Short mmCIF file of C-alpha atoms in Angstrom, two decimals:
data_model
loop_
_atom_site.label_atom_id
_atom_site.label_comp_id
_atom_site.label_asym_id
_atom_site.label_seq_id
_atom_site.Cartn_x
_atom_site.Cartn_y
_atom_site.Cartn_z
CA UNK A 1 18.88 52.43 -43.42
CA UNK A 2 17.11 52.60 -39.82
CA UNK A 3 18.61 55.49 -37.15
CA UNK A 4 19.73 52.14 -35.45
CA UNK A 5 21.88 50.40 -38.00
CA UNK A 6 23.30 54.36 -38.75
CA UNK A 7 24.46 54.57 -35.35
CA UNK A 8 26.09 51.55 -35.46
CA UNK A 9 28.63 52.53 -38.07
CA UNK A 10 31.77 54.04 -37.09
CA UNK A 11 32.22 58.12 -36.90
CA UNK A 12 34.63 58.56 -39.57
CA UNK A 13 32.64 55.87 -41.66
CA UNK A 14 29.12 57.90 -41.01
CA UNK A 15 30.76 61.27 -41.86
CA UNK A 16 31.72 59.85 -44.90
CA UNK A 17 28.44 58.67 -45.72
CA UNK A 18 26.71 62.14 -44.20
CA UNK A 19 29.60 64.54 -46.80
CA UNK A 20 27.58 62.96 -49.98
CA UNK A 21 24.31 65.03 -48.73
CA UNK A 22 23.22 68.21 -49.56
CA UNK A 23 22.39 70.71 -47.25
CA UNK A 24 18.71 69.82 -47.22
CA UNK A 25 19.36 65.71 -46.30
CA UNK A 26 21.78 66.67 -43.86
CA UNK A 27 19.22 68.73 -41.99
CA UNK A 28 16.89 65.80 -42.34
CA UNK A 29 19.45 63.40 -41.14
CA UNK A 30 19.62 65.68 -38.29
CA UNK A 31 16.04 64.92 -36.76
CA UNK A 32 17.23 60.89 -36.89
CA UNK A 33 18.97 60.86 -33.50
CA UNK A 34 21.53 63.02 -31.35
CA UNK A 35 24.67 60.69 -32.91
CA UNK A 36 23.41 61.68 -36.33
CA UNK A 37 22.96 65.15 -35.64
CA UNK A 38 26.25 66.01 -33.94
CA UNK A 39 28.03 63.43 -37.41
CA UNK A 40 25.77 66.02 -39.44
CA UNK A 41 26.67 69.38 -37.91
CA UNK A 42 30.02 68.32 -37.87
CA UNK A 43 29.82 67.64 -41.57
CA UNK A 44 28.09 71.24 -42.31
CA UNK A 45 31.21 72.89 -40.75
CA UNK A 46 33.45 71.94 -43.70
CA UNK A 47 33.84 74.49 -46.23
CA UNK A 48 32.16 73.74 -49.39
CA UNK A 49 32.19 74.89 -53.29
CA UNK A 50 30.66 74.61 -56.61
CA UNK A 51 30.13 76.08 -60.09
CA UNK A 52 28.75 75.51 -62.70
CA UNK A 53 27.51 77.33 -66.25
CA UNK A 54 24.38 78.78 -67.81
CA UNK A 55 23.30 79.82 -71.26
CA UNK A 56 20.37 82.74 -70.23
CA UNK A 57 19.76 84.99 -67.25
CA UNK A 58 16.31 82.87 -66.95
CA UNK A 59 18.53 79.97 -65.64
CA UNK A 60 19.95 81.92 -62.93
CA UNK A 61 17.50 80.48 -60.14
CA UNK A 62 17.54 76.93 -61.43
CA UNK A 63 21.25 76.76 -61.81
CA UNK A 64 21.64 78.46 -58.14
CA UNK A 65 19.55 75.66 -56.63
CA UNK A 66 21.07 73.10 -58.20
CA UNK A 67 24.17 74.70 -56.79
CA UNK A 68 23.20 74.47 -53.76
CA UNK A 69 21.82 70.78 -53.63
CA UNK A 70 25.24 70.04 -54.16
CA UNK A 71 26.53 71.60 -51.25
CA UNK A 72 26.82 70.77 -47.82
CA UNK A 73 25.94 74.17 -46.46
CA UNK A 74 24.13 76.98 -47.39
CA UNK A 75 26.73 79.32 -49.34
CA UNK A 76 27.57 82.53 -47.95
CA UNK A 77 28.76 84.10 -51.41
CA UNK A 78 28.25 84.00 -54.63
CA UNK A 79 30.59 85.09 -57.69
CA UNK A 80 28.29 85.98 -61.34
CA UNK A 81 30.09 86.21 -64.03
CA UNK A 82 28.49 87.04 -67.61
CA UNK A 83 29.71 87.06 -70.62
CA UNK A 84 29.97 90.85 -72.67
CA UNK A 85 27.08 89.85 -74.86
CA UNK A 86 24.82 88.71 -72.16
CA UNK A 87 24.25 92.41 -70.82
CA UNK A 88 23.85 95.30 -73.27
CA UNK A 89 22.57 98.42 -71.85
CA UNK A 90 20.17 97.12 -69.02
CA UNK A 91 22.21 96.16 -66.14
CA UNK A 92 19.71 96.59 -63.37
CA UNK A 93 17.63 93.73 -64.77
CA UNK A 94 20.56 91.58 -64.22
CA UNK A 95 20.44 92.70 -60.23
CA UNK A 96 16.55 92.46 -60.10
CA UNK A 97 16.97 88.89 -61.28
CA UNK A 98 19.81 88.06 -59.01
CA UNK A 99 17.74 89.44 -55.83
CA UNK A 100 15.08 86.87 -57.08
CA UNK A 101 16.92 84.08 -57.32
CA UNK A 102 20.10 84.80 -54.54
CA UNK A 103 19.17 85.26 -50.75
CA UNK A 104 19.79 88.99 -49.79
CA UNK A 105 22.16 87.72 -47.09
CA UNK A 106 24.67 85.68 -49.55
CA UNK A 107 27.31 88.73 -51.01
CA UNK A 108 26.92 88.37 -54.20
CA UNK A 109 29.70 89.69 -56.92
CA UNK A 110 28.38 90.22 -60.72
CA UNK A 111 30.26 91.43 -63.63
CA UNK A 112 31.12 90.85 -67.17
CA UNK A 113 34.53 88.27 -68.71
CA UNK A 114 35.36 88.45 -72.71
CA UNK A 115 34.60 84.86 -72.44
CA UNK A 116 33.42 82.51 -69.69
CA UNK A 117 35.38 79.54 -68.15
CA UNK A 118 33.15 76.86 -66.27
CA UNK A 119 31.81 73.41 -65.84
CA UNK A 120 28.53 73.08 -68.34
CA UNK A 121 25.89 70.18 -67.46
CA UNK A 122 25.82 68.69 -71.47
CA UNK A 123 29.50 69.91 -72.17
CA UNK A 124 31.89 69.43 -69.36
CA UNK A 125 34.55 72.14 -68.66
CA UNK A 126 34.12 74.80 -71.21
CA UNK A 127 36.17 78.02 -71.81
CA UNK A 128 33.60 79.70 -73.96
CA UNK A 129 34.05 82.87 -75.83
CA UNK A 130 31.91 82.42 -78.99
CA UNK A 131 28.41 82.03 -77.12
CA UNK A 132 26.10 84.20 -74.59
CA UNK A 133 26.46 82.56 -71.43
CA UNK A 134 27.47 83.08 -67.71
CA UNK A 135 28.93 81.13 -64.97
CA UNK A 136 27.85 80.90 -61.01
CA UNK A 137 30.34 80.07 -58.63
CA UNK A 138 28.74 79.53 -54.88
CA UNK A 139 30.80 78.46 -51.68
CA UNK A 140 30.33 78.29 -47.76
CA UNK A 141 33.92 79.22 -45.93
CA UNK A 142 33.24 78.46 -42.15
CA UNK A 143 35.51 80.70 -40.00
CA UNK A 144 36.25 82.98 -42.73
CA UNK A 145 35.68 86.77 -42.71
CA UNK A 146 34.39 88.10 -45.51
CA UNK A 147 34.11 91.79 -46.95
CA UNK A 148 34.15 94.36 -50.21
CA UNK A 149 35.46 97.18 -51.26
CA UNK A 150 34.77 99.70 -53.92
CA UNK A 151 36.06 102.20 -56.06
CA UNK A 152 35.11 104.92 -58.89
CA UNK A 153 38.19 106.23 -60.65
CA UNK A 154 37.24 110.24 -59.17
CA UNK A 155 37.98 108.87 -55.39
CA UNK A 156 41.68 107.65 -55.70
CA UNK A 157 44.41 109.53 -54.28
CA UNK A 158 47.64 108.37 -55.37
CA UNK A 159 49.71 110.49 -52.68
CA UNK A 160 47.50 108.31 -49.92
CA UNK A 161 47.45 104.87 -49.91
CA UNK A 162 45.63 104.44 -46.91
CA UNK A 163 43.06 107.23 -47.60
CA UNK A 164 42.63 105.12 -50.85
CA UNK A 165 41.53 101.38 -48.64
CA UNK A 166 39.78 103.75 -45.79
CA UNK A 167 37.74 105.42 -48.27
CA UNK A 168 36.52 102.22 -50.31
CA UNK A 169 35.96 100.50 -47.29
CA UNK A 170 33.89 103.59 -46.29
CA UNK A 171 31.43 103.16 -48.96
CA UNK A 172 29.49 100.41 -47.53
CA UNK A 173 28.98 102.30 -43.98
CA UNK A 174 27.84 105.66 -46.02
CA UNK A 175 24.49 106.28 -45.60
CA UNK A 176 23.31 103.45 -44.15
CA UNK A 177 22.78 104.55 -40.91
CA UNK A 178 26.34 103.32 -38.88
CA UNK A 179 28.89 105.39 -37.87
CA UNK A 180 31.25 105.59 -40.98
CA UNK A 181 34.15 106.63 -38.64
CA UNK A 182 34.71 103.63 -36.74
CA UNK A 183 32.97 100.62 -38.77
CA UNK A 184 35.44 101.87 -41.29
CA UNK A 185 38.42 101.83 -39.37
CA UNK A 186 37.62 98.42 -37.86
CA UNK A 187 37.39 96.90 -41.32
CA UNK A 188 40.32 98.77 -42.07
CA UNK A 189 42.68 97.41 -39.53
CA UNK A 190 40.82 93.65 -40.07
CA UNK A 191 44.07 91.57 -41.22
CA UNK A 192 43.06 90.94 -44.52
CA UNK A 193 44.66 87.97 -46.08
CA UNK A 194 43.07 87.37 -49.38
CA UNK A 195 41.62 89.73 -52.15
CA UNK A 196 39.85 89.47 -55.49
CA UNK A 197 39.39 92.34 -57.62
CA UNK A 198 37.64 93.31 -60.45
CA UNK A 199 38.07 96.11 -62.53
CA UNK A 200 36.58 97.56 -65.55
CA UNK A 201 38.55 97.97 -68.58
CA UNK A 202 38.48 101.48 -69.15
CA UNK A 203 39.43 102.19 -65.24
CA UNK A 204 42.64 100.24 -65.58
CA UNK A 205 45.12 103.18 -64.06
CA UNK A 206 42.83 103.47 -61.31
CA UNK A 207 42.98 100.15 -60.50
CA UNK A 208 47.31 99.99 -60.27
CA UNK A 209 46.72 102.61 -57.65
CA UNK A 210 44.22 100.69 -56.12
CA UNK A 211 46.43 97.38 -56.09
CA UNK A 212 49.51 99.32 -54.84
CA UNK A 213 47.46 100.81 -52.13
CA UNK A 214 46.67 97.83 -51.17
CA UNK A 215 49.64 96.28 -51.09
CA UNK A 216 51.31 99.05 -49.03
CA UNK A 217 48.53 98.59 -46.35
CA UNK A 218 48.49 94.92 -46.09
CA UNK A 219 51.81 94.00 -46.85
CA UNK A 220 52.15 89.85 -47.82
CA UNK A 221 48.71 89.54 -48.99
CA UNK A 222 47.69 87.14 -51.87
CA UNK A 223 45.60 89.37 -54.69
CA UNK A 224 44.25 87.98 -58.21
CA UNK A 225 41.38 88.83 -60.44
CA UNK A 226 41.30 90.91 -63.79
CA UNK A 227 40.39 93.89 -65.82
CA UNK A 228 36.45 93.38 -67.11
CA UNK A 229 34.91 94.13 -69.60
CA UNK A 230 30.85 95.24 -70.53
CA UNK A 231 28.62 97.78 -68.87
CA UNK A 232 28.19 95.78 -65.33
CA UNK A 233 30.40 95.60 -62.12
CA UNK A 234 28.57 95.42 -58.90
CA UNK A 235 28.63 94.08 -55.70
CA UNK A 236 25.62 93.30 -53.34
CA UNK A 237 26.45 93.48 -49.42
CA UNK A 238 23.46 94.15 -46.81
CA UNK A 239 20.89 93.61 -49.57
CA UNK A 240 22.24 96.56 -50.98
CA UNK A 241 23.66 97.05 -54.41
CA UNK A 242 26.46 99.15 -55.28
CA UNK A 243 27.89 99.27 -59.31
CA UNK A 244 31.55 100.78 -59.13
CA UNK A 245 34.57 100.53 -62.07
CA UNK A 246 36.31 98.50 -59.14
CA UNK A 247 34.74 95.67 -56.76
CA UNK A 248 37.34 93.85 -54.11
CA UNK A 249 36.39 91.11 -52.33
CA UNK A 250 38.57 91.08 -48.84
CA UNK A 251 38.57 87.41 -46.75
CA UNK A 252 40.66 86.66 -43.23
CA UNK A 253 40.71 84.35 -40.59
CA UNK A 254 40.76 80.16 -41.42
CA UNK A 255 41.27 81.01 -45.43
CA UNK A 256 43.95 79.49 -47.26
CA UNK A 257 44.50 80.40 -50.88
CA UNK A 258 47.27 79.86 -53.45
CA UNK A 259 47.65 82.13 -56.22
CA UNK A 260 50.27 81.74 -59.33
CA UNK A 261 50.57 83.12 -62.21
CA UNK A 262 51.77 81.49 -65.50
CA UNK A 263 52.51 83.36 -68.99
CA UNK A 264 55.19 80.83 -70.92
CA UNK A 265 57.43 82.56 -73.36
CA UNK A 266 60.08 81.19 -75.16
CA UNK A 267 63.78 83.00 -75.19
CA UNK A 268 64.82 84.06 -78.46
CA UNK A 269 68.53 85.30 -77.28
CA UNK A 270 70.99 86.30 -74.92
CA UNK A 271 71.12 88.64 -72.06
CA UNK A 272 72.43 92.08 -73.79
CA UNK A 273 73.53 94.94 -71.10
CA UNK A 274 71.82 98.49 -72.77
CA UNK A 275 75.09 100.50 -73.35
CA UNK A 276 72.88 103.65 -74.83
CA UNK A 277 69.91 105.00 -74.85
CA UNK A 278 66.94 106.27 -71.97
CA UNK A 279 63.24 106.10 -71.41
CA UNK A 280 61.34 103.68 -73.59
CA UNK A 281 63.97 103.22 -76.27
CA UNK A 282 67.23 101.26 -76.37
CA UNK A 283 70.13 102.17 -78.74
CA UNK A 284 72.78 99.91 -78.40
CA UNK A 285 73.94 97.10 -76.66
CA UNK A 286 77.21 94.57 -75.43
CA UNK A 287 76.95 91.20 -75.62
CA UNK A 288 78.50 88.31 -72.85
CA UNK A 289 82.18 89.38 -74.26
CA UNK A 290 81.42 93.13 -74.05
CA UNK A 291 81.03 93.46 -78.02
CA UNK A 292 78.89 96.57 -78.99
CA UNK A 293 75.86 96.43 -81.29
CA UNK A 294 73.11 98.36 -82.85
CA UNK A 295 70.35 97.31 -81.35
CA UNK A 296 68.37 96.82 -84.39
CA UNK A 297 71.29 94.36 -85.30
CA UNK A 298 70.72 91.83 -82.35
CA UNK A 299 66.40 91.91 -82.78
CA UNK A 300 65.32 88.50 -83.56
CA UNK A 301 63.96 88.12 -87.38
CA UNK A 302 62.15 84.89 -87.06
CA UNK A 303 59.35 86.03 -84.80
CA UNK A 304 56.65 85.93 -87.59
CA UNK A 305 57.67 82.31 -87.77
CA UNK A 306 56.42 81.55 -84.33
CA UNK A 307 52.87 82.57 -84.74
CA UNK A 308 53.04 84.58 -81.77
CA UNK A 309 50.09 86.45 -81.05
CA UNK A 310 51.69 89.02 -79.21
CA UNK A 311 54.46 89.68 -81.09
CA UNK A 312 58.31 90.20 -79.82
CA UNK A 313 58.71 91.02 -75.97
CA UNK A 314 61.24 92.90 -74.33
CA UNK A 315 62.69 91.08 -70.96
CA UNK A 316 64.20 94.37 -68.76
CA UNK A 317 66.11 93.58 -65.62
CA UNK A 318 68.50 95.05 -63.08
CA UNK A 319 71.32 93.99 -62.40
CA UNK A 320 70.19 91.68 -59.20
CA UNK A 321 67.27 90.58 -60.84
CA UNK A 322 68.82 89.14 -64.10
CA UNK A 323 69.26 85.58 -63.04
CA UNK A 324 65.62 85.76 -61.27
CA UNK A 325 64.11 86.55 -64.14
CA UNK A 326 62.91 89.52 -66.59
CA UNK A 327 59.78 91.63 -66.65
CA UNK A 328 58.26 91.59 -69.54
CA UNK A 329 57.80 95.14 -71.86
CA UNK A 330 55.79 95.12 -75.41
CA UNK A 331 58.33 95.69 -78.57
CA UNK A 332 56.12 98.13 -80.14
CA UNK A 333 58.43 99.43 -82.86
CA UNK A 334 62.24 100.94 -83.67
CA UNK A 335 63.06 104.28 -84.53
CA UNK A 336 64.91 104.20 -88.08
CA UNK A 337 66.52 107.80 -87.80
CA UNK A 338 68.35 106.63 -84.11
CA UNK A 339 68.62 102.46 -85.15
CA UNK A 340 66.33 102.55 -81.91
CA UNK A 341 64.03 99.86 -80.37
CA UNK A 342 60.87 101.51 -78.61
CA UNK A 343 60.29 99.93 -75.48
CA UNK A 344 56.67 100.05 -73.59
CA UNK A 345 56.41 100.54 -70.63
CA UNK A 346 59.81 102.36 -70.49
CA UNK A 347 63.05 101.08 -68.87
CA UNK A 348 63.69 102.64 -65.40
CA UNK A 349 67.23 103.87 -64.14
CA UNK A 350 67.82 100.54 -63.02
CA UNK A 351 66.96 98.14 -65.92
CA UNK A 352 69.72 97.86 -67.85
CA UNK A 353 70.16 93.91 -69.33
CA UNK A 354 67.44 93.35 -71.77
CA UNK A 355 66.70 90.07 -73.36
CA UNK A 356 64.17 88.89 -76.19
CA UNK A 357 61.43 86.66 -75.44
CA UNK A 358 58.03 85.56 -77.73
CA UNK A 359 54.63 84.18 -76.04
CA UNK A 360 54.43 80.70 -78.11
CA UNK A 361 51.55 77.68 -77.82
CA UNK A 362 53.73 75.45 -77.03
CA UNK A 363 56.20 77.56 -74.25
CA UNK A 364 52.63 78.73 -72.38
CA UNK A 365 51.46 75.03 -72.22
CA UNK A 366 54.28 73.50 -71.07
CA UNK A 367 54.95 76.31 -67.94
CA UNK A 368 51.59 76.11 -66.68
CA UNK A 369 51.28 72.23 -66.80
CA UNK A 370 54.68 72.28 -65.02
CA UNK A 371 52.82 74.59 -62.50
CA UNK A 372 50.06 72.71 -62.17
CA UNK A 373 51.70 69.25 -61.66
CA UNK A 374 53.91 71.06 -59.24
CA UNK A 375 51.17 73.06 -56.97
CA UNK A 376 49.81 69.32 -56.80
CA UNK A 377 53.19 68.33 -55.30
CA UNK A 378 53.67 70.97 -53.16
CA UNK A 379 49.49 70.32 -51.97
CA UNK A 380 50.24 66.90 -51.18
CA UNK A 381 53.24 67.30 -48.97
CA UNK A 382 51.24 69.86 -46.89
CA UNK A 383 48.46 67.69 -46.35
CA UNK A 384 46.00 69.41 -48.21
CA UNK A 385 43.62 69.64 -50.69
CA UNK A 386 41.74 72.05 -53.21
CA UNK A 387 38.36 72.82 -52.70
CA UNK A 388 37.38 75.03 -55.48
CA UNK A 389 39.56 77.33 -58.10
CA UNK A 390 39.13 80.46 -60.16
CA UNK A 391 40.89 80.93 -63.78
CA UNK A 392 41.52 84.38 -64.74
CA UNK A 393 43.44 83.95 -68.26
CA UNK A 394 43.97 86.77 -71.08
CA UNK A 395 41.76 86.99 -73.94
CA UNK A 396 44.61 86.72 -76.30
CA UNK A 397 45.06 83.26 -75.25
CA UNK A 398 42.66 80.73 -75.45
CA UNK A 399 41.62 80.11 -79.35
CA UNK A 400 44.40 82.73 -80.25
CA UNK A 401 47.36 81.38 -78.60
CA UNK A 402 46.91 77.49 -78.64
CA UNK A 403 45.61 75.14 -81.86
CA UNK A 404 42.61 73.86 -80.01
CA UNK A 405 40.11 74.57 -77.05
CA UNK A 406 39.76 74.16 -73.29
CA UNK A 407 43.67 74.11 -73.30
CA UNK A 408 44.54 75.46 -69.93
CA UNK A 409 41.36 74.05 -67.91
CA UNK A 410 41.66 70.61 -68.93
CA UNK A 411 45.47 71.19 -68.15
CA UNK A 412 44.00 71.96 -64.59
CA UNK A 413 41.38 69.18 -64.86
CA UNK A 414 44.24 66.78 -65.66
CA UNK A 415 46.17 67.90 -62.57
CA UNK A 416 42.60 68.39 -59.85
CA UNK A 417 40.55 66.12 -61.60
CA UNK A 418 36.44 66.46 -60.17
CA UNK A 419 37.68 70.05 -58.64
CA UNK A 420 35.08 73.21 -59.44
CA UNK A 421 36.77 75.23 -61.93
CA UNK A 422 35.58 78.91 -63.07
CA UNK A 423 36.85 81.87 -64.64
CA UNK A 424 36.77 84.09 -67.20
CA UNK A 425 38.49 85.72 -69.90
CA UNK A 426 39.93 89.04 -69.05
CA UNK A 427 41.68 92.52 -70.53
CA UNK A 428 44.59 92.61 -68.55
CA UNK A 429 45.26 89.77 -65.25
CA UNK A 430 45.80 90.86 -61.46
CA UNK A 431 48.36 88.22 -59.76
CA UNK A 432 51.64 87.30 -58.81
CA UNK A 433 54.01 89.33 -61.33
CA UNK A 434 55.45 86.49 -64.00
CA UNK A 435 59.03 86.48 -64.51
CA UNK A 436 59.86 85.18 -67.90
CA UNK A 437 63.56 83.35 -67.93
CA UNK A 438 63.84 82.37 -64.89
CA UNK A 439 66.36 79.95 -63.30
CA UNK A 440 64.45 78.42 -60.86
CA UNK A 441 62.46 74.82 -60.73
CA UNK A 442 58.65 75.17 -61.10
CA UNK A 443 58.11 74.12 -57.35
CA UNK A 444 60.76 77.28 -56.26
CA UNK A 445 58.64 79.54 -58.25
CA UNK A 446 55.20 78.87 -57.12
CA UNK A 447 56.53 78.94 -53.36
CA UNK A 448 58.46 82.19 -54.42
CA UNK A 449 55.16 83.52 -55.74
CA UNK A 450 53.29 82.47 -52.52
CA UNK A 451 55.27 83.47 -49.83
CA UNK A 452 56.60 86.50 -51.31
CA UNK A 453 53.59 87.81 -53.66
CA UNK A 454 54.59 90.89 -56.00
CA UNK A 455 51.01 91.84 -57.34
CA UNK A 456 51.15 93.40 -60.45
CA UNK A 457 48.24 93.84 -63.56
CA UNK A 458 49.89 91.72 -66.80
CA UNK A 459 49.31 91.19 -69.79
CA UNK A 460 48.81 87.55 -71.51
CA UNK A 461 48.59 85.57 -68.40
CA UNK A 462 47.25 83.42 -66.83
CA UNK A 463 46.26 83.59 -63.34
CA UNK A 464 44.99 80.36 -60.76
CA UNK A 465 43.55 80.71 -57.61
CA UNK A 466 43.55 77.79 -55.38
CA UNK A 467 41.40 77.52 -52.34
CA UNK A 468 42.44 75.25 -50.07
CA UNK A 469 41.26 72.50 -47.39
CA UNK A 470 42.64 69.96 -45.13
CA UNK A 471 42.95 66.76 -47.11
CA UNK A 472 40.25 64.17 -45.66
CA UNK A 473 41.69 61.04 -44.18
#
């Protein structure tokens, strides 16, 4: 098509045309005429995202340029994700080949999921735990400030919450030639939004503090991500790597994410009030009609039958969150002497109506295509669309909570058909806290989750996070 015929097509109808380019042909199409380069700059301002996954580091450069022929703009960060397997003791080679294959001026985020979740060229969408593979994730957010944090377990302060965000924040400017002092405290009063964090397994504790620091400094913002696993967790900012047990990834400005988080249990009895007992056991009970019991009297006996992988829960409430909902503790045994159940994490004060509830197949499915269907709802009545999402999901689902594969991304697929999808399998999920019980409609609890996120590590979750766009006309 001539420069001539191009120019006679409508704006909306040319921009159409222009967003099936890649980065490359749009800069071509820019040297056609001045109408075609204002329809193709105006093109290369819209945020853009893909993924995809790879079976060997040695694919790493072909399956980033691939990447980014699909794109409309050069991406400005980059999330790695490898599975366990793929990096045994040598995790600077990974870097070395990232440098190689990754401009120094994309951030780039590399670490290590008990199992990868991605779109694969021969195999479609894939949540792969049995092989040695990795997934790239690359995107372009115009308008969006972006930063990272990090974090060695020997740095946090649990008395200081704000020494705790000042001090990871410091990192970056330390020894690098600014003044520490006052880039810090710029980044550190930046309005941060939106965060993803990663943290390895073993640094778990260290990363609650982290997530409660940061939730007492920036108060409302959206957080999601997961414990990792493997030897690797690094971030590369300024052409300069850092590895670190915790790596947070801050955005603000024209970002907007949705985050919820799904687990699906199924209620195996009433609401009992906990007439006796402190800490992390329970010793007795009254029912609705204020009947006492042992509490090893009212414990479900049919869990086996469910085929549970987690076993019984314990739903704990107080009494103003009851009808909102229970927080889920781990049943991890009874006390024979006392007729006690042991409760873990313990009951506070406060938590005194307990209820039973076991993670099932069938419960977990259901929820989170509930969710899903219903964050499309929600999407559409706002006027806008999803541009790419991330999966962070517990390693005790997948394979060993549902009867077949790819469960909960084709559920997604299904719901944002031809949207990127990646993820991985992780040791413990970072998200809106899960509420098993609840009375509330699916679209009441994603908005709840939204608007009034209560970030919280959990187990046996699953965690989506939805970044968003205007929907095109």
């Amino acid at each position: 098509m001539s420069s001539v015929s191009l120019c006679c097509l409508h704006e909306p109808l040319l921009a159409l045309v222009f967003s099936f380019l890649n980065c490359r042909e749009l800069e071509t199409a820019e040297l056609l005429n001045k109408h075609c380069r204002s329809i193709s700059k105006f093109v290369q301002s819209k945020p853009c995202w893909q993924a995809a996954i790879f079976d060997d580091l040695s694919d790493l450069k072909d399956t980033f340029d691939c990447l980014c022929q699909r794109l409309t703009h050069r991406p400005t960060f980059a999330l790695i994700m490898l599975s366990v397997d793929m990096i045994t003791t040598n995790s600077s080679e990974a870097m070395e080949l990232i440098n190689k294959c990754v401009p120094a001026d994309v951030v780039c985020v590399v670490g290590c999921g008990f199992g990868i979740i991605g779109p694969h060229k021969h195999h479609g969408l894939l949540e792969d735990v049995e092989h040695t593979c990795g997934v790239m994730t690359v995107m372009y957010l115009p308008d969006v400030r972006l930063d990272t944090m990090t974090h060695k377990p020997f740095d946090i302060d649990a008395l200081n919450p704000d020494r705790i965000v000042l001090s990871s924040l410091a990192q970056w400017t330390n020894g690098h030639g600014s003044n520490t002092t006052s880039e810090s405290l710029a980044l550190f009063d930046e309005d941060w939004s939106i965060f993803l964090v990663f943290v390895r397994q073993h640094a778990h504790h260290s990363g609650r503090m982290f997530l409660h620091a940061l939730s007492h400094r920036y108060p409302g913002a959206s957080m999601a991500g997961g414990l990792t696993g493997g030897p690797l967790l690094a971030v590369r900012q300024r052409g300069t790597w850092i590895q670190s047990d915790l790596v947070a990834v801050a955005f603000a400005g024209n970002v907007d994410v949705k985050f919820f988080s799904s687990r699906g249990c199924q209620s195996l009895s009433p609401a009992y009030q906990v007439e006796s007992g402190g800490g992390d056991t329970v010793d007795s009970v009254t029912d609705q009609t204020g009947m006492s019991h042992p509490v090893t009297h009212i414990i479900p006996a049919d869990v086996a039958s469910l085929e549970s992988p987690t076993g019984l829960y314990v739903g704990v409430a107080t009494s103003a969150e009851a009808e909102q909902g229970y927080s889920l503790r781990q049943a991890v045994g009874t006390r024979r002497r006392r007729g006690s159940l042991v409760v873990r994490p313990a009951l506070t004060a406060e938590e005194r109506y307990i209820k039973f509830f076991a993670l099932t197949s069938a419960a977990a499915s259901d929820q989170l295509q509930a969710r899903l269907q219903s964050s499309r709802g929600l999407l559409q009545q706002e006027h806008k669309e999803v541009l790419g999402a991330m999966l962070f999901t517990c390693s005790g689902r997948g394979m060993n909570l549902y009867p077949r594969p790819n469960v909960e991304s084709q559920l997604f697929e299904s719901s944002f058909p031809s949207v990127p999808l990646s993820g991985i399998f992780c040791a413990g999920e970072i998200g809106p806290a899960d509420r098993a019980g609840e009375h509330l409609q699916p679209s009441e609890v994603l908005l709840a989750q939204t608007r009034h996120p209560m970030t919280t590590m959990q187990p046996f979750s699953t965690i989506f996070c939805l970044f968003l766009a205007p929907a095109r006309n």
